[in-house]
CSV table of C-alpha atoms in Angstrom, one decimal:
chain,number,residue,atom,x,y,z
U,1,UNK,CA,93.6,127.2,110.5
U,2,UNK,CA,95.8,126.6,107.2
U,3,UNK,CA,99.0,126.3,106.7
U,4,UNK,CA,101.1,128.0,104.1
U,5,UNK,CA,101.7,126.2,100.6
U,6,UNK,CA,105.0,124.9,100.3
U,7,UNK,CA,107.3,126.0,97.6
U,8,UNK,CA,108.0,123.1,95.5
U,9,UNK,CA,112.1,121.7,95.7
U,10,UNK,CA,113.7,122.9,92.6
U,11,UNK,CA,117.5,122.9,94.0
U,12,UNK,CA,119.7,120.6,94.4
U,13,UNK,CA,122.3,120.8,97.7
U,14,UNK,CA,125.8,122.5,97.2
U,15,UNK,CA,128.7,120.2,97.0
U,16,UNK,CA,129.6,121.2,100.4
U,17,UNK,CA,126.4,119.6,101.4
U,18,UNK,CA,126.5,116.7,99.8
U,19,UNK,CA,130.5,116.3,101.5
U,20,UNK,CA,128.4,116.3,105.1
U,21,UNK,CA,126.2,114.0,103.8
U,22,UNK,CA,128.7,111.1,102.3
U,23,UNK,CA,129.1,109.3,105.2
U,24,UNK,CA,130.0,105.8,105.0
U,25,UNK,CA,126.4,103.3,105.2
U,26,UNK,CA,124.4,103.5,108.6
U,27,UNK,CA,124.7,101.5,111.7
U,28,UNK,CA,122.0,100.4,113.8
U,29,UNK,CA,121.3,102.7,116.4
U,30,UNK,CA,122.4,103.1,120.1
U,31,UNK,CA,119.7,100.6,121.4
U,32,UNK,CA,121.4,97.8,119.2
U,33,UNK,CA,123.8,97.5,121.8
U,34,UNK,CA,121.5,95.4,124.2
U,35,UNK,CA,120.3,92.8,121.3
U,36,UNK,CA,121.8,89.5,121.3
U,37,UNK,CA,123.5,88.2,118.6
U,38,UNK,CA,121.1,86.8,116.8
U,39,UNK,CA,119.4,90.1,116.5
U,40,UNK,CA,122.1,92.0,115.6
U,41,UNK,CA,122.7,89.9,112.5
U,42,UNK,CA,119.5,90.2,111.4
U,43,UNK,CA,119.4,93.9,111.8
U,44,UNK,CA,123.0,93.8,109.8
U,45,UNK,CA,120.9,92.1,107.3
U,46,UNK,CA,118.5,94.8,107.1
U,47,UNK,CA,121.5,96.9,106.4
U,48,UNK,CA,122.9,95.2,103.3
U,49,UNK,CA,118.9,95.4,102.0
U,50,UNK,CA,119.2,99.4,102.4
U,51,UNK,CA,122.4,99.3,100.9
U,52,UNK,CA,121.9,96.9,98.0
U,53,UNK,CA,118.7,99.0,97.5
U,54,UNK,CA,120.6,102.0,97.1
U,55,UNK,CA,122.4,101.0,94.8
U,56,UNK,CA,120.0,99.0,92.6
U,57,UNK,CA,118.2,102.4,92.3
U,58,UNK,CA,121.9,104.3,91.7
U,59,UNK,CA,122.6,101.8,88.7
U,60,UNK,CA,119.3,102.2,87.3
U,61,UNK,CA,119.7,106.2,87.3
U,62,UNK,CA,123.2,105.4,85.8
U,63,UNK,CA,121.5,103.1,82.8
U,64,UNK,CA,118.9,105.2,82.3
U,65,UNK,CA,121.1,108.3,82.4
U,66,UNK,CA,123.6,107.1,79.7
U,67,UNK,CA,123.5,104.4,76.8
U,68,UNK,CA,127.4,103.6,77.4
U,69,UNK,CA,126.8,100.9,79.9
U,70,UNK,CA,129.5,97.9,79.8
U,71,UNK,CA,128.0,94.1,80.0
U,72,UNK,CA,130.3,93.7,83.4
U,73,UNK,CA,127.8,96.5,84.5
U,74,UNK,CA,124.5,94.4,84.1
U,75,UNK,CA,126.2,91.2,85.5
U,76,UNK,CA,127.1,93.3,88.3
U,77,UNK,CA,123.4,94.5,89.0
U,78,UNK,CA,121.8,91.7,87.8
U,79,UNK,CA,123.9,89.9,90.8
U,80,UNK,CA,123.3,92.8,93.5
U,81,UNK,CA,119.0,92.2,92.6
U,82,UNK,CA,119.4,88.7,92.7
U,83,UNK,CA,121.2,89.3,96.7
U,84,UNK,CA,118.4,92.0,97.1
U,85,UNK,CA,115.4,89.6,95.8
U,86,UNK,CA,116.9,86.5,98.9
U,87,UNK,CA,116.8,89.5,101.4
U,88,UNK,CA,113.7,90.8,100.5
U,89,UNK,CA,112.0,87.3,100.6
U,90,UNK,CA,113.8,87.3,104.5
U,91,UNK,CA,112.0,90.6,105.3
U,92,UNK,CA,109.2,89.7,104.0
U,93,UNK,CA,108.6,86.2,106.3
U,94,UNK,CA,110.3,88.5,108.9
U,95,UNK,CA,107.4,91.0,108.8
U,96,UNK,CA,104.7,88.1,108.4
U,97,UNK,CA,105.8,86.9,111.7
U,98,UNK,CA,106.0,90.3,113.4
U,99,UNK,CA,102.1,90.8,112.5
U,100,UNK,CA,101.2,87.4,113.3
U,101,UNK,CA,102.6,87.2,116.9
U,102,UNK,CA,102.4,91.1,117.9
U,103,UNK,CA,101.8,90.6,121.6
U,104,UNK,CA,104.8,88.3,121.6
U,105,UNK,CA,106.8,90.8,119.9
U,106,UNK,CA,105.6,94.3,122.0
U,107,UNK,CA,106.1,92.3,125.3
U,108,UNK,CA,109.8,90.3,124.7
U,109,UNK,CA,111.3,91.7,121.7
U,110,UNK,CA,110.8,95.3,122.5
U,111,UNK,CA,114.3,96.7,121.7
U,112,UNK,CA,114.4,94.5,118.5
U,113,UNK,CA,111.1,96.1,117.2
U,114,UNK,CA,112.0,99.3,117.9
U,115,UNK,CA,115.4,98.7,115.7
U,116,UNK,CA,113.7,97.2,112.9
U,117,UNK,CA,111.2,100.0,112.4
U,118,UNK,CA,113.6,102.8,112.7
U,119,UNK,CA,115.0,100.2,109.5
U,120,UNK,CA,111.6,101.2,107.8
U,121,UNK,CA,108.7,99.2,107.7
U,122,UNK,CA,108.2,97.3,104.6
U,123,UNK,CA,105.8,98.7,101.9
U,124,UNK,CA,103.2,96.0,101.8
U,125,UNK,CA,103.2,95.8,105.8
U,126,UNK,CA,102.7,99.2,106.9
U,127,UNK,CA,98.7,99.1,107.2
U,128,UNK,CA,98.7,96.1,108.9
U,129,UNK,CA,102.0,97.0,111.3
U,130,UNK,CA,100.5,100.9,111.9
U,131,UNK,CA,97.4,99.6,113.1
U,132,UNK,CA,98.9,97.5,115.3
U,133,UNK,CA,101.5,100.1,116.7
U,134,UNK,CA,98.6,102.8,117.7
U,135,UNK,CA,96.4,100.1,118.8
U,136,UNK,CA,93.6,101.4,115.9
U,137,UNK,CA,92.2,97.6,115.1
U,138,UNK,CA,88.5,97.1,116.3
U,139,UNK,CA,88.1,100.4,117.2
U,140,UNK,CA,84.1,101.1,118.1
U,141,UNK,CA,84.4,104.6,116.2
U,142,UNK,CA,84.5,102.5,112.9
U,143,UNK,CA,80.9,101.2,113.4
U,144,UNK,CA,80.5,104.6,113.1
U,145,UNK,CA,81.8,105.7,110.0
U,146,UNK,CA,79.3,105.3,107.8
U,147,UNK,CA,77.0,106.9,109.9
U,148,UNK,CA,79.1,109.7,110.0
U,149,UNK,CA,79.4,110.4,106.0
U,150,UNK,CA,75.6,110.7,106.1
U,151,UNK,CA,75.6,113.7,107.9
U,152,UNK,CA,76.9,117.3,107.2
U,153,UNK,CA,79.8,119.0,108.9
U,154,UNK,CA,80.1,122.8,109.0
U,155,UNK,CA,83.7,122.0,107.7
U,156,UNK,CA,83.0,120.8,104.5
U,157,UNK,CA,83.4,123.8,102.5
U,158,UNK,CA,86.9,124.2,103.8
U,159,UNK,CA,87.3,120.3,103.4
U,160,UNK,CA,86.3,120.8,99.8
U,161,UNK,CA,88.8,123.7,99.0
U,162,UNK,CA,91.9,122.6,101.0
U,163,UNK,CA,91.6,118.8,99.4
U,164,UNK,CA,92.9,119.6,96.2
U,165,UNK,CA,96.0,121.2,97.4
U,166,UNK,CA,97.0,117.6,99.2
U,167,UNK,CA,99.3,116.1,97.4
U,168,UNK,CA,98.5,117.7,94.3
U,169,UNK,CA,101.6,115.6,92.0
U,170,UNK,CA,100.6,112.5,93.4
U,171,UNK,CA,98.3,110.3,90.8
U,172,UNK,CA,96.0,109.1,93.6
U,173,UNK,CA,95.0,113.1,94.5
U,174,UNK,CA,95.1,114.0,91.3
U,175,UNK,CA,92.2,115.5,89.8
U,176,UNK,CA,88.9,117.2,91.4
U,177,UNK,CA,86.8,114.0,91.0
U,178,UNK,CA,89.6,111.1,91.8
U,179,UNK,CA,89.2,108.7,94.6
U,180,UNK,CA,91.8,109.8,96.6
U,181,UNK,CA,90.3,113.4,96.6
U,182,UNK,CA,86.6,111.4,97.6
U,183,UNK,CA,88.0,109.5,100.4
U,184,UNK,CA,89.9,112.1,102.3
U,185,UNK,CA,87.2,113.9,102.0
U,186,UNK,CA,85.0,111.4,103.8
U,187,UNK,CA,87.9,110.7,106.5
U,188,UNK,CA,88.4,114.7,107.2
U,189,UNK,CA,84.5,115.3,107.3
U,190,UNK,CA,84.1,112.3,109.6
U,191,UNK,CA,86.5,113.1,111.9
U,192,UNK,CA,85.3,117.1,112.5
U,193,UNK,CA,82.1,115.7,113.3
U,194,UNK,CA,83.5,113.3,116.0
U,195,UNK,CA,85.7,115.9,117.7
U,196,UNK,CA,83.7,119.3,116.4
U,197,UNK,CA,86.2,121.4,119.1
U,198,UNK,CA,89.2,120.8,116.4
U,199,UNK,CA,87.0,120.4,113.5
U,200,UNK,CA,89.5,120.4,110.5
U,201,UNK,CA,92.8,122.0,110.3
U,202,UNK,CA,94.4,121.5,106.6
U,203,UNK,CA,97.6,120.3,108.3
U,204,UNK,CA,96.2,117.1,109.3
U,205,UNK,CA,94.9,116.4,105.8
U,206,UNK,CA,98.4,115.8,104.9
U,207,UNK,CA,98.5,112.9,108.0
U,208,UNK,CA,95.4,111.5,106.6
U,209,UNK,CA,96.2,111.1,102.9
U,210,UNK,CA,99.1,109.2,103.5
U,211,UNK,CA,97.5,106.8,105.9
U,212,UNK,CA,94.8,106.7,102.5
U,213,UNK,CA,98.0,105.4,100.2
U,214,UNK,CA,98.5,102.2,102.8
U,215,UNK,CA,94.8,101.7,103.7
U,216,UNK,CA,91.3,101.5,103.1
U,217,UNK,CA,89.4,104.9,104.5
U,218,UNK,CA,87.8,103.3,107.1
U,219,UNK,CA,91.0,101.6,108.4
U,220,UNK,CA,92.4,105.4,108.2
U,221,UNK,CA,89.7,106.8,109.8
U,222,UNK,CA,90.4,104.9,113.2
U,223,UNK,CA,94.4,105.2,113.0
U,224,UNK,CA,94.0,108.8,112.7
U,225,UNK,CA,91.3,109.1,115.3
U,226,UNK,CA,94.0,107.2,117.7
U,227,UNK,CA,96.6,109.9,116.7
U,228,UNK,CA,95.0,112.5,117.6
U,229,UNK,CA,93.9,110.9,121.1
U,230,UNK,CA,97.4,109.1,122.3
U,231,UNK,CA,100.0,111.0,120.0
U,232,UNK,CA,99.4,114.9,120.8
U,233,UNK,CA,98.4,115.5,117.4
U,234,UNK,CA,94.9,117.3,119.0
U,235,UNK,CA,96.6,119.4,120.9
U,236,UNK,CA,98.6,120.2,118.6
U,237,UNK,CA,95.6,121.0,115.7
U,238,UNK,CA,93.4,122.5,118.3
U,239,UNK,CA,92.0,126.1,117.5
U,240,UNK,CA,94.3,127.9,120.1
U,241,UNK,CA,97.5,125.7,118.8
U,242,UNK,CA,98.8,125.9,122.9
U,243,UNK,CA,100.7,122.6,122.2
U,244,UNK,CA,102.7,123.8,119.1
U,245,UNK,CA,103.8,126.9,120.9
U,246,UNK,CA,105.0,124.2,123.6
U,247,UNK,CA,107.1,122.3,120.7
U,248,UNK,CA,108.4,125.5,119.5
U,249,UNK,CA,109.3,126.8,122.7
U,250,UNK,CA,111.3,122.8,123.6
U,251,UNK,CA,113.0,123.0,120.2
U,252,UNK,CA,114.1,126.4,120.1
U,253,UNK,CA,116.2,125.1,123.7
U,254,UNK,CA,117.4,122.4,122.2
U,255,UNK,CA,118.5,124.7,119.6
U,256,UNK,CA,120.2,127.3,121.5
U,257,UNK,CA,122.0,124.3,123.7
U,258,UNK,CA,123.3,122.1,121.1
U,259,UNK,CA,123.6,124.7,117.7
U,260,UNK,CA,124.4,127.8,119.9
U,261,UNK,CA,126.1,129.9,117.2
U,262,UNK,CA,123.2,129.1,114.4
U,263,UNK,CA,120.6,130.0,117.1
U,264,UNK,CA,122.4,133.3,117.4
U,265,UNK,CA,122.3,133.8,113.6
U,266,UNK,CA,118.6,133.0,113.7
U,267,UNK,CA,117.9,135.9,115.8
U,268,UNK,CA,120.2,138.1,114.5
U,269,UNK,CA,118.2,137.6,110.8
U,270,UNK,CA,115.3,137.8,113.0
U,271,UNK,CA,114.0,134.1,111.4
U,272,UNK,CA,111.8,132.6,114.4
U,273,UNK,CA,111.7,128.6,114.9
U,274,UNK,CA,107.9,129.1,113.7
U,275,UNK,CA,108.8,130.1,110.1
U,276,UNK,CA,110.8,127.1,109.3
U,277,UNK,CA,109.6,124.4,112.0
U,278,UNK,CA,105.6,124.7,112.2
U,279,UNK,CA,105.3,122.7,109.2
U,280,UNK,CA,107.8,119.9,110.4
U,281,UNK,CA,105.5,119.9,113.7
U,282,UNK,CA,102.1,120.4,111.9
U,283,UNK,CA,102.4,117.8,109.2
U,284,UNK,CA,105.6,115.7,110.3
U,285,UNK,CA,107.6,116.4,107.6
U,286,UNK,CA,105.4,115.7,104.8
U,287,UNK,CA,104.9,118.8,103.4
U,288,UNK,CA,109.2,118.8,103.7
U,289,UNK,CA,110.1,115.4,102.1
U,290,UNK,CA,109.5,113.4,99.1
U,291,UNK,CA,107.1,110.5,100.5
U,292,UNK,CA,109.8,108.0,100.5
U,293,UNK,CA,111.9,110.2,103.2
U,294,UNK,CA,109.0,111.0,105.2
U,295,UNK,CA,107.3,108.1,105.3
U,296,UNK,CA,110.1,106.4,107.1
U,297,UNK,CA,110.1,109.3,109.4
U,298,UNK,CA,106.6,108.2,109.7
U,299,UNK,CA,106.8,105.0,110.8
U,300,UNK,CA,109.2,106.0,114.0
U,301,UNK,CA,106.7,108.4,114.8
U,302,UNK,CA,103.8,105.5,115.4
U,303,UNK,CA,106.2,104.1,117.2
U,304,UNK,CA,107.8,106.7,119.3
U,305,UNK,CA,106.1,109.8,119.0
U,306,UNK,CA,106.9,113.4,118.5
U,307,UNK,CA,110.3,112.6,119.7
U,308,UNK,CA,111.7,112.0,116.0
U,309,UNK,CA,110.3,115.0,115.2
U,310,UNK,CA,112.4,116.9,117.3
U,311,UNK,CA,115.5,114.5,116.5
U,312,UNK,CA,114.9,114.9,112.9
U,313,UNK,CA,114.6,118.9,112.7
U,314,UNK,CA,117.5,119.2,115.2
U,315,UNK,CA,120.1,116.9,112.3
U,316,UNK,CA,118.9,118.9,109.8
U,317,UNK,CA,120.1,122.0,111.1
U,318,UNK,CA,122.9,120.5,112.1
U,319,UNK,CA,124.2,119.5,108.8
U,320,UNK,CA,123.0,122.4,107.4
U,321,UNK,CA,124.7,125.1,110.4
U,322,UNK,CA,127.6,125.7,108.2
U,323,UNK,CA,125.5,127.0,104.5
U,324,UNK,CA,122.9,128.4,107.0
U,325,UNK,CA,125.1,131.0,108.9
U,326,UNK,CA,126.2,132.5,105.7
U,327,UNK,CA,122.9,133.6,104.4
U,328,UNK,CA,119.9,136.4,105.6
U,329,UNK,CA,116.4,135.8,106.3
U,330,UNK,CA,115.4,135.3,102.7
U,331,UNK,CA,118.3,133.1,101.6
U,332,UNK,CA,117.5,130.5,104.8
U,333,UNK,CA,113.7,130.8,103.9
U,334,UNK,CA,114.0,130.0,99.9
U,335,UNK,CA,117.1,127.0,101.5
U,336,UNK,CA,114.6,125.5,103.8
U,337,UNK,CA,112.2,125.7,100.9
U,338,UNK,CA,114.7,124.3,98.4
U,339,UNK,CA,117.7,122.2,98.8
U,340,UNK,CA,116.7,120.5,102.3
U,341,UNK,CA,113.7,118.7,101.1
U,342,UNK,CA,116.1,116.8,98.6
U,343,UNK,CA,119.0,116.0,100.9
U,344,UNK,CA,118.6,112.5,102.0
U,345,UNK,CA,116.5,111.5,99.0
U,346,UNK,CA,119.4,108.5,98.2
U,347,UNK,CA,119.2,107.5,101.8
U,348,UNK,CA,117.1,107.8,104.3
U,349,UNK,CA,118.7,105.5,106.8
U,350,UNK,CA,121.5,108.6,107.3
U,351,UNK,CA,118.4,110.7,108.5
U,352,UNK,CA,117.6,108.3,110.4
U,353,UNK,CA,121.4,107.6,111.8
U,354,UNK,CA,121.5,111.6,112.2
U,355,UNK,CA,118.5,112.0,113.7
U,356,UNK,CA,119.6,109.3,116.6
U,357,UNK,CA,123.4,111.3,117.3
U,358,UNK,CA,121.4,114.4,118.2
U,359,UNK,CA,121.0,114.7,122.4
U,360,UNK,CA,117.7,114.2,123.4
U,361,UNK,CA,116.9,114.8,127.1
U,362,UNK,CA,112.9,113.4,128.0
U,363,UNK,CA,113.2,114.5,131.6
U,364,UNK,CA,114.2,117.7,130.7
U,365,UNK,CA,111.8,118.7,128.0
U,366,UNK,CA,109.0,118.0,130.8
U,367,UNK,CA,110.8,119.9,132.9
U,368,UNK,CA,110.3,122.2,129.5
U,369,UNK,CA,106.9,121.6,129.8
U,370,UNK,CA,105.9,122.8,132.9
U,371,UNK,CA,108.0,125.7,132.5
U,372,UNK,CA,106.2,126.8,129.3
U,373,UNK,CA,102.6,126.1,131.0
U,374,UNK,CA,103.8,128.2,134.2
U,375,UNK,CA,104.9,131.3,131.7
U,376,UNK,CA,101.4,130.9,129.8
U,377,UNK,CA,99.2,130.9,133.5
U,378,UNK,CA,101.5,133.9,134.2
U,379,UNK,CA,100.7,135.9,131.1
U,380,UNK,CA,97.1,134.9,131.5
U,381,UNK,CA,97.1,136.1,135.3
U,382,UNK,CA,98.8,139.5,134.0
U,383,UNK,CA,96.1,140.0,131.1
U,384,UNK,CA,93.3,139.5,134.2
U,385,UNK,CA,95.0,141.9,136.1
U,386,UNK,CA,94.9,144.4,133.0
U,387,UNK,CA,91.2,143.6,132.3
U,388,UNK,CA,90.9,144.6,136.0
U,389,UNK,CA,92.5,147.9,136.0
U,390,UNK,CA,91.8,149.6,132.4
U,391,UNK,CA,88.0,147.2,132.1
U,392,UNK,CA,89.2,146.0,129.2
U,393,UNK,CA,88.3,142.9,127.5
U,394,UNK,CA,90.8,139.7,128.3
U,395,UNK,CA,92.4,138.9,125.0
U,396,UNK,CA,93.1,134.7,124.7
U,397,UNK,CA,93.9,132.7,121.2
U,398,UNK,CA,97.1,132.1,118.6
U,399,UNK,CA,99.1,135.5,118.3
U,400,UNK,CA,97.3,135.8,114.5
U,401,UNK,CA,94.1,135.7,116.5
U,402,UNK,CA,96.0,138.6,119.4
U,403,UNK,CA,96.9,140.7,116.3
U,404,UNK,CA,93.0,140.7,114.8
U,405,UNK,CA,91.5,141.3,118.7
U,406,UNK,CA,94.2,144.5,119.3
């Protein structure tokens, strides 16, 4: 399966967008109410780092945009860098501690952790701190590995082609013979020989090159072996795709409860939740984002699964609803394509602050779930019941693979 090549963002969003978007900086989420004191000061810590960060990079866009710059200026940055380098320092201890005592920190300091990664994981920590959140260290599979790259896989030739349109801007891709090309090409053709029902899907290549820009390939091999075991990403990649018809079928309620009026606009355009949110599903939001947005997005999602997923697409529709419902089927497709990607580029921690206002109901999307797997065992029982009476053959697969069997 392959996914469809994402136009590159060339727009930037309309001033009524960026209105919805200049809200005042982000406060810790609703969990944040249960920490103690203690905690919430380091997490209000965390904030002024996001904020003195965003503006560190604002300043420098302003010097580098115009040669007018008063001395008051530099003083001023020079002194927000100097309060960003003592928080960094902070962060960084923080960070070292969280690695070192992980079992301490998973058992009694749950609600804390959680906080601080929905703050983003620090750069230099993520390998480490991924590993450790999907449980990937000393994995037996990576005893394997080498093993593995001395054999062939039927997939390779697909491998081969698909590699070079992964991250095809970004230096470590770049170019047919580059190391990053080499490596994901080990990691893909390693893992469809360990699982040969999924074999390779292109979207997951995406997954695995940015686990490749934090860590070495073996490393990356067994985190994204564990993702596709605990985090529903095989399911989801799997040849007939049933799971991403169930994340589909959960979002699209969520859409027509909470965004009921942009829902009916969708249909009435005829612009199905597959057109725009596959991807988001398929690639969590890397093919969407500039790597700094979706990596945060990222590192929820080893913590708390598809969940943010489902949080994230629903904000971004909401604070979109409004430019949405004035458009047709080809102005939402080249907006999605366009000016979303680019929206929280300044700051990702309102995303993330969005992402945790919209209303997300676990009981009821497994209530979702079963509901979806009865209509599927339904539809299945009907096409037996067909195959019974007219002795024709039962037809199974994605609706692509329907359309070829019809």
């Amino acid at each position: 399966m392959s996914l469809p090549t994402m136009a590159s963002p060339t727009l930037s969003p309309d001033s009524s967008s960026q209105e919805a978007l200049s809200a005042p900086t982000c406060s810790p989420t609703s969990d944040s109410e249960n920490l103690s004191p203690d905690e919430l000061e380091l997490l209000a810590k965390l904030e002024e780092q996001n904020r003195l960060l965003e503006a560190d990079s604002k300043s420098m866009r302003s010097m580098n945009g115009s040669r007018r710059n008063s001395g008051s200026s530099l003083v001023s940055s020079s002194s927000a860098s100097s309060n960003l380098s003592h928080l960094e320092e902070d962060t960084w201890i923080l960070w070292g501690r969280i690695a070192n005592e992980w079992e301490e920190w998973r058992r009694r300091k749950e609600k804390l952790l959680k906080e601080l990664i929905r703050k983003g994981i620090p750069h230099h920590f993520r390998a480490i701190v991924w590993q450790l959140l999907c449980s990937a260290t000393d994995m037996p599979v990576k005893n394997q590995y080498s093993e593995l790259l001395k054999m062939s896989s039927p997939c390779e030739k697909l491998i081969r082609r698909d590699i070079a349109r992964t991250y095809p801007e970004h230096e470590f891709f770049k170019g047919q013979d580059s190391l990053g090309q080499e490596v994901l090409f080990n990691v893909m053709k390693a893992y469809s020989l360990v699982d040969r029902e999924v074999g390779y899907c292109q979207g997951s290549a995406f997954i695995v090159g940015l686990l490749l820009m934090q860590m070495p390939e073996e490393e990356a091999f067994c985190v994204f072996v564990r993702l596709m075991q605990e985090y529903r990403l095989r399911e989801l990649f799997k040849p007939s795709m049933a799971e991403l018809g169930l994340c589909i079928y959960q979002f699209e309620y969520m859409l027509q409860e909470q965004l009921p009026d942009l829902n009916t606009h969708f249909r009435s355009q005829s612009f199905h939740t597959s057109m725009y949110a596959s991807s988001w599903f398929l690639t969590l939001f890397l093919t969407t984002f500039p790597l700094p947005v979706a990596t945060r997005v990222f590192d929820i999602f080893m913590y708390e699964g598809l969940e943010i997923v489902f949080r994230v697409g629903l904000a971004l529709l909401q604070v979109n609803q409004t430019e949405l419902m004035q458009l047709d089927m080809e102005g939402m497709s080249q907006y999605f394509q366009r000016v979303i990607p680019h929206q929280f580029d300044s700051c990702p921690d309102k995303l993330v602050l969005k992402a945790y206002q919209v209303k997300y109901n676990p009981k009821k999307m497994k209530r979702l779930e079963k509901e979806y797997a009865a209509m599927k065992s339904k539809e299945m029982e009907e096409q037996i019941e067909i195959k019974h009476r007219v002795g024709a053959p039962v037809l199974t697969g994605t609706s692509s693979e329907l359309a070829t069997q019809q």
